[in-house]
Amino acid sequence: MGSLFNLFWLSAWLYWLSQNSTLAATNSRGGSANVVVGTVLINGTAPIARTDPDYICATLDWWPPEKCDYGTCSWGRASFLNLDLTNPILLNAIKAFSPLKIRLGGTLQDKVVYQSKGEPCPSFAQNSAEMFGFTQGCLPMSRWDELNILFKKAGASVIFGLNALTGRTIAADGSAVGAWNSSNAEFLIRYTVNKGYTIYGWELGNELSGRGIGTSVAAAQYASDIKTLQNLVQNIYAGFNVKPLILAPGGFFDANWFTEFIHDAANSFQAVTHHIYNLGPGVDDHLIQKILDPSYLDGVANTFSGLQGILKSSGSSAVAWVGEAGGAWNSGHDHVTNAFVFSFWYLDQLGMAASYGTKTYCRQTLIGGNYGLLNTINFVPNPDYYSALLWHRLMGENVLSTSFTSINKLRTYAHCSKVSGGITLLLINLDGATTVQVLVATNNVSTNGAFTTHRQQARRTNFAKVYRTITADDKSREEYHLTPKDGDLQSQTVLLNGNILAPNSYGEIPPLEPKLTSVYDPIGVAPYSIVFAHIPNITLPACL
């Protein structure tokens, strides 16, 4: 009976494929959209990589309102020196992650002093003659107190970027020479410990690796400085069961520089952080074309694999983080890097980085510039905020190998699910004229790794339930379809399963409710859309 049953469902499946193949051919001759059928193959024997459970991270920056790019001043009061910490959306947006890693840093961090008692605390002032276009600034301890009160209330995990240029001089060639003077950083760290504030990690410097931005520090000197910071932290946190991580260098990947730094620093730090702005300048009029081009998106894979290769060959125990990634430098591009279309780039980055063993991915920014997860003026979440939140809630630590060959504009990623059984797929359709009907196949380890479609597997192992109504407790799948309002890729409003996502009048983040579908049906991915699909009833060795 089992063989006849499987033959019946295999025949039905082939009939469905033939019907949809006919539909695809018909539409390609003049219909509104093509329909393509394909199978995502998932190898669940073992994970190919693992992320941190709190993989999602966002940044807060120092830039004052006077920071302008290409004639546009997009930062407003988003600096963590003047951000409205009482805004309820800000608090709720952070709390929704429980926890959200927040990295405090950016270009101006290497021009900041930390206010000691009785000392003046000047604000940043615009000056084109100064490095980075601003004079030295200061972090008042009263503001540091306010920030830590918010972070504790919101449940954030804080990474703070320390000034790495203190004590150095700028040589004739533009490089920064001399050893790091750690005395002011030591004051801040001791103050933080004495106040009882919890810091997840201390990061040294911002974009000083390789040729640097503004200036640079030689790899050997940077390694010596990171050892100084490690000794400082070990001393100040002596007796603590859990000590903050040491992170560095927070710069752009340069293979030779990173190789020397990681070798010389040995095991004096726990995470090597690098920055990604692979789309070029924010003023570029071709950003959307780049985002929708699979070959362009794949270009950054060399950075991920190159860094992992260096870590492996060096024998370092450090792990890789993306410490800052905003896609397009100089504050991004309004209605692109803060619009729906940017979720294609962002989620693809999250998926690709995870598959190469990246432990944490920090998005530039939580708020500020034209690439914030939150709107700089009213704090309302932009589409990427909800993309990040869905990832955080659905995608677990174990990364699975996937392949899909029907069309190259469907990007596919899969993880073991985060808080329940099964797996979660991320499907990104970069094609504006093709609907993709996705079948899911997992390898069957009991039959030499042969792949079996999930619908066949479910029917084979649960045929006694075939004639029952499928419910959430039986054979259903949770789907989260993300699309732009009115089909406009540059919309700053996103729909989840056809419903607008927006905070309520109390500033509360809306619930992210899935739609339930039968596991026996393909996953329909509409043109220019994104789908998270949680399939709870797949059991894979990689997820046990």
Coordinates of C-alpha atoms in Angstrom, one line a residue:
M1 CA 0.0 0.0 0.0
G2 CA 2.9 2.4 0.8
S3 CA 4.4 2.0 -2.7
L4 CA 1.0 2.7 -4.3
F5 CA 0.5 5.7 -2.0
N6 CA 3.9 7.2 -2.9
L7 CA 3.3 6.6 -6.6
F8 CA 0.0 8.4 -6.4
W9 CA 1.5 11.5 -4.8
L10 CA 4.5 11.4 -7.1
S11 CA 2.1 11.4 -10.1
A12 CA 0.1 14.3 -8.6
W13 CA 3.2 16.2 -8.0
L14 CA 4.4 15.7 -11.6
Y15 CA 0.9 16.8 -12.9
W16 CA 1.2 20.0 -10.8
L17 CA 4.6 20.6 -12.3
S18 CA 3.3 20.1 -15.8
Q19 CA 0.4 22.4 -15.3
N20 CA 2.6 25.2 -13.9
S21 CA 5.2 24.7 -16.6
T22 CA 2.4 25.3 -19.1
L23 CA 1.3 28.4 -17.2
A24 CA 4.9 29.7 -17.3
A25 CA 5.1 29.2 -21.0
T26 CA 1.8 30.8 -21.6
N27 CA 2.7 33.9 -19.5
S28 CA 6.0 34.2 -21.2
R29 CA 4.2 34.8 -24.5
G30 CA 2.4 37.8 -23.2
G31 CA 1.0 37.3 -19.7
S32 CA 1.7 39.7 -16.9
A33 CA 4.4 37.5 -15.3
N34 CA 6.2 34.3 -15.8
V35 CA 5.9 31.4 -13.3
V36 CA 9.0 29.2 -12.7
V37 CA 9.0 26.0 -10.7
G38 CA 12.2 25.0 -8.9
T39 CA 13.4 23.0 -5.9
V40 CA 15.6 24.3 -3.1
L41 CA 18.0 21.5 -2.1
I42 CA 18.9 21.6 1.6
N43 CA 21.8 19.5 3.0
G44 CA 20.9 18.9 6.6
T45 CA 23.6 16.4 7.4
A46 CA 25.6 19.0 9.4
P47 CA 25.7 22.8 9.6
I48 CA 28.1 24.6 7.3
A49 CA 28.6 27.4 9.8
R50 CA 27.2 28.8 13.1
T51 CA 26.3 32.4 14.0
D52 CA 25.9 34.0 17.4
P53 CA 22.3 33.6 18.7
D54 CA 22.1 37.4 18.7
Y55 CA 23.5 37.7 15.2
I56 CA 21.7 40.9 14.4
C57 CA 23.5 44.1 15.5
A58 CA 22.9 47.8 14.7
T59 CA 25.0 50.9 15.2
L60 CA 24.7 54.3 16.7
D61 CA 27.1 57.0 15.4
W62 CA 28.7 60.2 16.6
W63 CA 27.8 62.4 13.5
P64 CA 26.3 65.8 14.6
P65 CA 23.6 67.5 12.6
E66 CA 26.2 69.4 10.5
K67 CA 27.3 66.2 8.8
C68 CA 26.3 66.6 5.2
D69 CA 27.0 64.6 2.0
Y70 CA 26.4 65.7 -1.5
G71 CA 24.5 68.7 -0.3
T72 CA 22.1 66.6 2.0
C73 CA 22.3 66.7 5.8
S74 CA 20.7 63.4 6.7
W75 CA 21.7 62.9 10.3
G76 CA 19.6 65.4 12.3
R77 CA 19.7 64.6 16.0
A78 CA 20.6 61.0 15.6
S79 CA 24.0 61.1 17.2
F80 CA 24.0 59.2 20.4
L81 CA 25.2 62.5 22.0
N82 CA 21.9 64.2 21.2
L83 CA 19.4 61.4 20.3
D84 CA 16.0 61.6 22.1
L85 CA 16.4 58.7 24.5
T86 CA 12.8 59.1 25.7
N87 CA 11.1 58.3 22.4
P88 CA 8.9 55.2 23.0
I89 CA 9.5 53.8 19.5
L90 CA 13.2 53.8 20.1
L91 CA 12.8 51.9 23.4
N92 CA 10.3 49.4 21.9
A93 CA 12.3 48.9 18.7
I94 CA 15.3 47.8 20.7
K95 CA 13.3 45.7 23.2
A96 CA 11.6 43.8 20.4
F97 CA 14.9 41.9 19.8
S98 CA 15.7 41.0 23.4
P99 CA 18.6 41.4 23.0
L100 CA 19.8 43.6 20.2
K101 CA 23.6 44.2 20.0
I102 CA 24.3 47.9 19.6
R103 CA 27.7 49.1 18.5
L104 CA 28.5 52.7 19.5
G105 CA 31.1 54.1 17.1
G106 CA 32.0 55.5 13.8
T107 CA 34.4 57.9 12.1
L108 CA 34.5 60.5 14.8
Q109 CA 35.1 58.0 17.7
D110 CA 38.9 58.5 17.1
K111 CA 38.5 62.2 17.9
V112 CA 36.6 61.8 21.2
V113 CA 37.7 62.3 24.7
Y114 CA 35.8 61.0 27.7
Q115 CA 35.0 63.7 30.3
S116 CA 36.7 63.4 33.6
K117 CA 35.6 65.3 36.7
G118 CA 36.0 69.0 36.4
E119 CA 37.3 68.9 32.9
P120 CA 35.7 70.9 30.0
C121 CA 33.7 68.8 27.5
P122 CA 33.6 70.6 24.1
S123 CA 31.2 69.5 21.4
F124 CA 32.2 68.6 17.9
A125 CA 32.5 71.7 15.7
Q126 CA 32.6 71.7 11.9
N127 CA 36.0 72.7 10.5
S128 CA 37.1 71.7 7.0
A129 CA 40.8 72.0 8.0
E130 CA 40.4 69.2 10.5
M131 CA 40.6 65.5 9.9
F132 CA 37.1 64.2 9.1
G133 CA 35.9 67.8 8.9
F134 CA 35.3 68.3 12.7
T135 CA 37.2 69.3 15.7
Q136 CA 37.7 67.1 18.7
G137 CA 34.5 66.2 20.6
C138 CA 33.7 64.9 24.1
L139 CA 31.5 62.3 25.8
P140 CA 30.0 63.8 29.0
M141 CA 29.7 61.1 31.7
S142 CA 26.1 62.4 32.4
R143 CA 25.2 61.4 28.8
W144 CA 27.0 58.0 29.2
D145 CA 24.8 57.5 32.3
E146 CA 21.7 58.3 30.3
L147 CA 22.7 55.9 27.5
N148 CA 23.4 53.0 29.8
I149 CA 20.0 53.5 31.6
L150 CA 18.3 53.2 28.3
F151 CA 20.3 50.2 27.2
K152 CA 19.6 48.4 30.4
K153 CA 15.9 49.1 30.2
A154 CA 15.8 48.0 26.5
G155 CA 17.9 44.9 27.1
A156 CA 20.7 45.9 24.6
S157 CA 24.1 44.4 24.4
V158 CA 26.5 47.3 24.0
I159 CA 29.8 47.4 22.1
F160 CA 31.7 50.7 22.5
G161 CA 34.3 51.9 20.1
L162 CA 37.3 53.5 21.8
N163 CA 39.5 56.3 20.5
A164 CA 42.5 54.6 19.0
L165 CA 44.3 57.8 17.9
T166 CA 45.0 59.1 21.4
G167 CA 48.7 59.7 21.9
R168 CA 49.7 59.3 18.3
T169 CA 51.0 61.9 15.8
I170 CA 50.3 62.2 12.1
A171 CA 53.3 61.7 10.0
A172 CA 54.1 63.4 6.7
D173 CA 52.7 60.5 4.7
G174 CA 49.4 60.8 6.6
S175 CA 49.8 57.7 8.7
A176 CA 49.3 57.8 12.5
V177 CA 52.5 56.8 14.4
G178 CA 53.4 56.1 18.0
A179 CA 51.7 53.9 20.6
W180 CA 48.2 54.3 21.7
N181 CA 47.8 56.2 25.0
S182 CA 45.2 54.2 26.9
S183 CA 44.8 56.5 30.0
N184 CA 41.6 58.2 28.9
A185 CA 40.1 54.8 27.8
E186 CA 41.1 53.4 31.2
F187 CA 39.2 56.2 32.9
L188 CA 36.0 55.4 30.9
I189 CA 36.2 51.7 31.5
R190 CA 36.8 52.1 35.2
Y191 CA 33.9 54.6 35.4
T192 CA 31.7 52.1 33.6
V193 CA 32.6 49.3 35.9
N194 CA 32.1 51.4 39.1
K195 CA 28.7 52.4 37.9
G196 CA 27.7 48.8 37.4
Y197 CA 27.1 49.2 33.6
T198 CA 27.4 46.0 31.6
I199 CA 29.4 46.3 28.3
Y200 CA 29.4 43.4 25.9
G201 CA 32.6 44.4 24.2
W202 CA 35.2 47.2 23.8
E203 CA 36.4 47.8 20.3
L204 CA 39.6 49.7 19.5
G205 CA 39.5 52.2 16.6
N206 CA 37.5 52.8 13.5
E207 CA 38.7 52.3 9.9
L208 CA 42.4 52.7 10.6
S209 CA 43.4 49.4 9.0
G210 CA 45.1 49.1 5.6
R211 CA 45.3 52.5 4.0
G212 CA 42.7 53.7 6.4
I213 CA 40.1 56.5 6.2
G214 CA 41.6 59.8 7.1
T215 CA 44.7 58.1 8.5
S216 CA 46.0 54.6 9.3
V217 CA 47.9 52.6 11.9
A218 CA 50.5 50.0 11.0
A219 CA 49.4 46.4 11.7
A220 CA 52.2 45.6 14.1
Q221 CA 51.5 48.7 16.1
Y222 CA 47.8 48.0 16.2
A223 CA 48.5 44.5 17.4
S224 CA 50.6 45.9 20.2
D225 CA 47.8 48.4 21.1
I226 CA 45.2 45.6 21.3
K227 CA 47.4 43.7 23.7
T228 CA 47.4 46.9 25.9
L229 CA 43.6 47.0 25.8
Q230 CA 43.3 43.3 26.6
N231 CA 45.6 43.7 29.6
L232 CA 43.6 46.7 30.7
V233 CA 40.3 44.9 30.5
Q234 CA 41.7 41.8 32.3
N235 CA 43.0 44.0 35.1
I236 CA 39.8 46.1 35.5
Y237 CA 37.5 43.2 35.3
A238 CA 39.5 40.9 37.5
G239 CA 37.1 38.7 39.5
F240 CA 34.3 39.0 36.9
N241 CA 33.0 35.7 35.7
V242 CA 32.1 37.2 32.4
K243 CA 34.4 39.8 30.9
P244 CA 33.7 42.0 27.9
L245 CA 35.0 41.0 24.5
I246 CA 37.9 42.8 22.9
L247 CA 37.3 43.6 19.3
A248 CA 39.4 45.2 16.5
P249 CA 40.2 46.7 14.1
G250 CA 36.8 48.0 12.8
G251 CA 38.1 48.7 9.4
F252 CA 38.0 47.7 5.7
F253 CA 39.4 44.3 4.8
D254 CA 43.0 44.4 3.5
A255 CA 44.4 40.9 3.3
N256 CA 48.0 41.7 4.0
W257 CA 47.2 44.1 6.8
F258 CA 44.7 41.7 8.5
T259 CA 47.1 38.8 8.1
E260 CA 49.9 40.7 9.9
F261 CA 47.6 42.1 12.6
I262 CA 45.9 38.8 13.4
H263 CA 49.3 37.0 13.6
D264 CA 50.9 39.6 15.8
A265 CA 48.0 40.1 18.1
A266 CA 47.8 36.3 18.7
N267 CA 44.9 35.6 21.1
S268 CA 44.7 39.1 22.6
F269 CA 41.2 39.7 21.2
Q270 CA 38.1 37.7 20.6
A271 CA 36.5 39.2 17.4
V272 CA 38.0 40.7 14.3
T273 CA 35.6 43.3 12.9
H274 CA 35.5 44.6 9.3
H275 CA 33.3 47.1 7.5
I276 CA 31.4 46.6 4.2
Y277 CA 30.2 49.4 1.8
N278 CA 30.2 47.3 -1.3
L279 CA 27.7 49.4 -3.3
G280 CA 29.9 52.5 -3.6
P281 CA 29.0 56.1 -2.8
G282 CA 25.5 57.1 -1.8
V283 CA 25.4 59.6 -4.7
D284 CA 25.5 56.7 -7.2
D285 CA 22.4 56.7 -9.4
H286 CA 22.8 53.0 -10.1
L287 CA 22.4 51.6 -6.6
I288 CA 19.1 49.8 -7.3
Q289 CA 20.6 48.1 -10.4
K290 CA 23.5 46.9 -8.3
I291 CA 21.2 45.6 -5.5
L292 CA 19.2 43.6 -8.1
D293 CA 22.2 42.1 -9.8
P294 CA 23.2 38.7 -8.4
S295 CA 26.7 38.9 -9.8
Y296 CA 27.3 42.2 -8.0
L297 CA 25.9 40.9 -4.7
D298 CA 28.2 37.8 -5.0
G299 CA 31.3 40.1 -5.2
V300 CA 31.6 40.5 -1.4
A301 CA 32.0 36.8 -0.9
N302 CA 35.7 37.1 -1.5
T303 CA 36.0 39.3 1.6
F304 CA 34.1 36.8 3.8
S305 CA 36.1 33.8 2.6
G306 CA 39.4 35.7 2.6
L307 CA 39.0 36.7 6.3
Q308 CA 38.0 33.2 7.3
G309 CA 41.0 31.8 5.5
I310 CA 43.4 34.1 7.4
L311 CA 41.8 33.2 10.8
K312 CA 42.1 29.5 10.0
S313 CA 45.7 29.7 8.8
S314 CA 46.8 31.8 11.7
G315 CA 45.3 29.5 14.3
S316 CA 43.6 32.4 16.0
S317 CA 40.7 31.8 18.3
A318 CA 39.1 35.1 17.2
V319 CA 35.8 35.0 15.2
A320 CA 34.7 37.3 12.4
W321 CA 32.2 40.1 12.8
V322 CA 30.9 42.6 10.3
G323 CA 31.3 45.5 12.6
E324 CA 29.6 48.1 10.3
A325 CA 27.7 47.8 7.0
G326 CA 25.6 50.5 5.4
G327 CA 25.9 49.4 1.8
A328 CA 26.6 52.8 0.3
W329 CA 29.1 55.1 2.0
N330 CA 28.6 58.8 2.9
S331 CA 25.3 58.2 4.6
G332 CA 23.6 56.1 1.9
H333 CA 20.9 57.3 -0.5
D334 CA 17.4 58.5 0.5
H335 CA 14.6 56.3 -0.8
V336 CA 17.1 53.6 -1.6
T337 CA 19.1 52.6 1.5
N338 CA 16.1 53.4 3.7
A339 CA 13.4 51.8 1.4
F340 CA 12.1 48.4 0.6
V341 CA 14.6 47.7 -2.1
F342 CA 17.4 47.7 0.4
S343 CA 16.0 44.7 2.1
F344 CA 17.2 42.7 -0.9
W345 CA 20.7 43.8 -0.3
Y346 CA 20.5 43.6 3.5
L347 CA 19.0 40.2 3.9
D348 CA 21.2 38.7 1.2
Q349 CA 24.2 40.1 3.1
L350 CA 23.0 38.6 6.3
G351 CA 22.5 35.2 4.6
M352 CA 25.8 35.3 2.8
A353 CA 27.9 36.5 5.8
A354 CA 26.3 33.8 8.0
S355 CA 27.2 31.0 5.5
Y356 CA 30.8 32.1 5.7
G357 CA 31.0 31.8 9.4
T358 CA 30.4 35.5 10.4
K359 CA 29.2 35.5 14.0
T360 CA 27.6 39.0 14.2
Y361 CA 26.5 41.5 11.6
C362 CA 26.2 45.2 12.6
R363 CA 24.0 47.3 10.4
Q364 CA 24.8 51.0 9.9
T365 CA 22.6 52.4 11.5
L366 CA 19.9 51.8 14.0
I367 CA 19.0 55.5 13.4
G368 CA 20.9 58.2 11.5
G369 CA 21.9 58.9 7.9
N370 CA 19.9 57.5 5.0
Y371 CA 20.4 53.9 6.0
G372 CA 18.8 53.8 9.4
L373 CA 16.6 51.0 10.5
L374 CA 14.5 53.8 12.1
N375 CA 13.5 57.0 10.4
T376 CA 15.8 59.8 11.6
I377 CA 13.0 62.3 12.3
N378 CA 10.0 60.3 13.6
F379 CA 11.7 57.1 14.6
V380 CA 9.2 55.0 12.6
P381 CA 10.8 51.8 11.4
N382 CA 11.9 51.5 7.8
P383 CA 11.4 48.3 6.0
D384 CA 14.8 46.9 6.9
Y385 CA 13.9 47.0 10.6
Y386 CA 11.2 44.4 10.1
S387 CA 13.6 42.4 7.9
A388 CA 16.1 42.3 10.7
L389 CA 13.5 41.5 13.3
L390 CA 12.1 38.6 11.3
W391 CA 15.6 37.2 10.8
H392 CA 16.3 37.6 14.6
R393 CA 13.2 35.7 15.5
L394 CA 13.2 33.0 12.9
M395 CA 16.8 32.1 11.8
G396 CA 18.7 30.0 14.3
E397 CA 22.4 29.6 14.8
N398 CA 23.0 26.6 12.6
V399 CA 23.5 27.5 8.9
L400 CA 22.4 25.0 6.3
S401 CA 23.8 24.5 2.8
T402 CA 21.3 25.3 0.1
S403 CA 21.2 25.3 -3.7
F404 CA 18.7 26.5 -6.3
T405 CA 19.3 26.4 -10.0
S406 CA 16.0 27.3 -11.7
I407 CA 16.8 31.1 -11.9
N408 CA 19.8 33.0 -10.6
K409 CA 17.7 35.8 -9.3
L410 CA 16.2 33.8 -6.5
R411 CA 18.5 33.9 -3.6
T412 CA 18.1 31.1 -1.1
Y413 CA 19.3 30.7 2.5
A414 CA 18.3 28.2 5.2
H415 CA 19.0 27.9 8.9
C416 CA 17.7 25.6 11.6
S417 CA 14.8 27.4 13.2
K418 CA 15.5 29.5 16.2
V419 CA 13.0 28.7 18.9
S420 CA 11.1 25.7 17.6
G421 CA 11.8 22.6 15.5
G422 CA 12.4 22.4 11.8
I423 CA 14.1 24.9 9.5
T424 CA 13.5 28.4 8.2
L425 CA 14.1 29.4 4.6
L426 CA 14.8 32.9 3.3
L427 CA 13.8 33.4 -0.3
I428 CA 14.7 36.6 -2.1
N429 CA 13.2 37.2 -5.5
L430 CA 15.2 39.8 -7.4
D431 CA 13.2 39.3 -10.6
G432 CA 10.4 41.8 -11.2
A433 CA 8.6 39.7 -13.8
T434 CA 8.7 36.1 -12.4
T435 CA 6.9 34.3 -9.7
V436 CA 8.8 31.4 -8.4
Q437 CA 7.0 28.3 -7.0
V438 CA 9.5 26.7 -4.7
L439 CA 9.6 23.1 -3.6
V440 CA 11.8 22.0 -0.7
A441 CA 14.0 18.9 -0.8
T442 CA 16.2 17.7 2.0
N443 CA 18.8 15.0 1.8
N444 CA 17.8 11.6 3.2
V445 CA 20.8 10.4 5.2
S446 CA 19.3 6.9 5.4
T447 CA 19.5 6.6 1.6
N448 CA 23.1 7.7 0.9
G449 CA 22.2 11.4 0.9
A450 CA 19.6 11.3 -1.9
F451 CA 17.3 14.3 -1.9
T452 CA 13.6 13.9 -1.2
T453 CA 11.1 16.7 -1.6
H454 CA 9.5 17.7 1.6
R455 CA 6.0 17.1 0.3
Q456 CA 6.9 13.6 -0.7
Q457 CA 8.7 12.9 2.6
A458 CA 5.7 14.3 4.6
R459 CA 3.3 12.2 2.6
R460 CA 5.4 9.1 3.0
T461 CA 5.8 9.3 6.7
N462 CA 2.4 10.6 7.6
F463 CA 0.0 9.1 5.0
A464 CA -2.4 8.1 7.7
K465 CA -3.2 11.8 8.2
V466 CA -3.7 12.6 4.5
Y467 CA -7.4 13.0 4.7
R468 CA -7.4 15.1 7.9
T469 CA -7.7 18.9 7.8
I470 CA -4.2 20.5 8.0
T471 CA -3.9 22.8 11.0
A472 CA -1.1 24.7 12.7
D473 CA -0.5 21.6 14.9
D474 CA -0.4 19.2 12.0
K475 CA 1.2 19.8 8.6
S476 CA 1.2 23.5 8.2
R477 CA 4.0 25.9 7.3
E478 CA 4.4 29.5 8.5
E479 CA 5.1 32.0 5.8
Y480 CA 6.1 35.7 6.0
H481 CA 5.8 37.5 2.7
L482 CA 7.4 41.0 2.5
T483 CA 6.4 43.3 -0.3
P484 CA 6.5 47.1 -0.8
K485 CA 3.5 49.3 -0.6
D486 CA 1.8 49.9 -4.0
G487 CA 4.6 47.7 -5.6
D488 CA 7.0 50.6 -5.3
L489 CA 10.5 49.3 -4.6
Q490 CA 11.5 52.8 -3.2
S491 CA 8.6 52.8 -0.7
Q492 CA 9.5 53.2 2.9
T493 CA 6.4 51.2 3.9
V494 CA 6.5 47.4 3.9
L495 CA 3.6 44.9 3.8
L496 CA 3.7 41.6 5.7
N497 CA 1.3 39.2 4.0
G498 CA -0.4 42.1 2.5
N499 CA -0.8 44.2 5.7
I500 CA 1.1 47.4 6.4
L501 CA 3.6 47.2 9.3
A502 CA 3.7 50.3 11.5
P503 CA 3.9 51.1 15.3
N504 CA 0.7 51.8 17.0
S505 CA -0.2 55.1 18.8
Y506 CA 1.8 54.0 21.9
G507 CA 4.9 53.4 19.8
E508 CA 4.7 49.6 20.1
I509 CA 6.2 47.5 17.4
P510 CA 3.4 45.5 15.6
P511 CA 3.2 41.7 15.9
L512 CA 4.7 39.9 12.9
E513 CA 2.0 37.3 12.2
P514 CA 2.6 34.5 9.6
K515 CA 0.1 33.0 7.3
L516 CA -0.4 29.3 7.5
T517 CA -0.1 27.2 4.4
S518 CA 0.0 23.5 3.7
V519 CA 3.5 21.9 3.7
Y520 CA 2.3 20.0 0.6
D521 CA 2.1 23.2 -1.5
P522 CA 5.0 25.0 -3.0
I523 CA 6.1 28.3 -1.6
G524 CA 5.0 31.1 -3.9
V525 CA 7.6 33.9 -4.1
A526 CA 6.1 36.8 -6.0
P527 CA 8.2 39.2 -8.2
Y528 CA 10.3 41.6 -6.2
S529 CA 9.4 40.0 -2.9
I530 CA 11.0 38.3 0.1
V531 CA 9.7 35.3 1.9
F532 CA 10.6 33.7 5.2
A533 CA 9.2 30.2 5.5
H534 CA 9.3 28.3 8.7
I535 CA 8.7 24.5 8.2
P536 CA 8.5 23.1 11.7
N537 CA 8.1 19.4 10.8
I538 CA 11.4 18.8 9.1
T539 CA 13.9 17.0 11.3
L540 CA 17.5 17.2 10.2
P541 CA 20.7 15.9 11.9
A542 CA 22.2 19.4 11.6
C543 CA 19.4 20.8 13.8
L544 CA 19.6 18.2 16.6

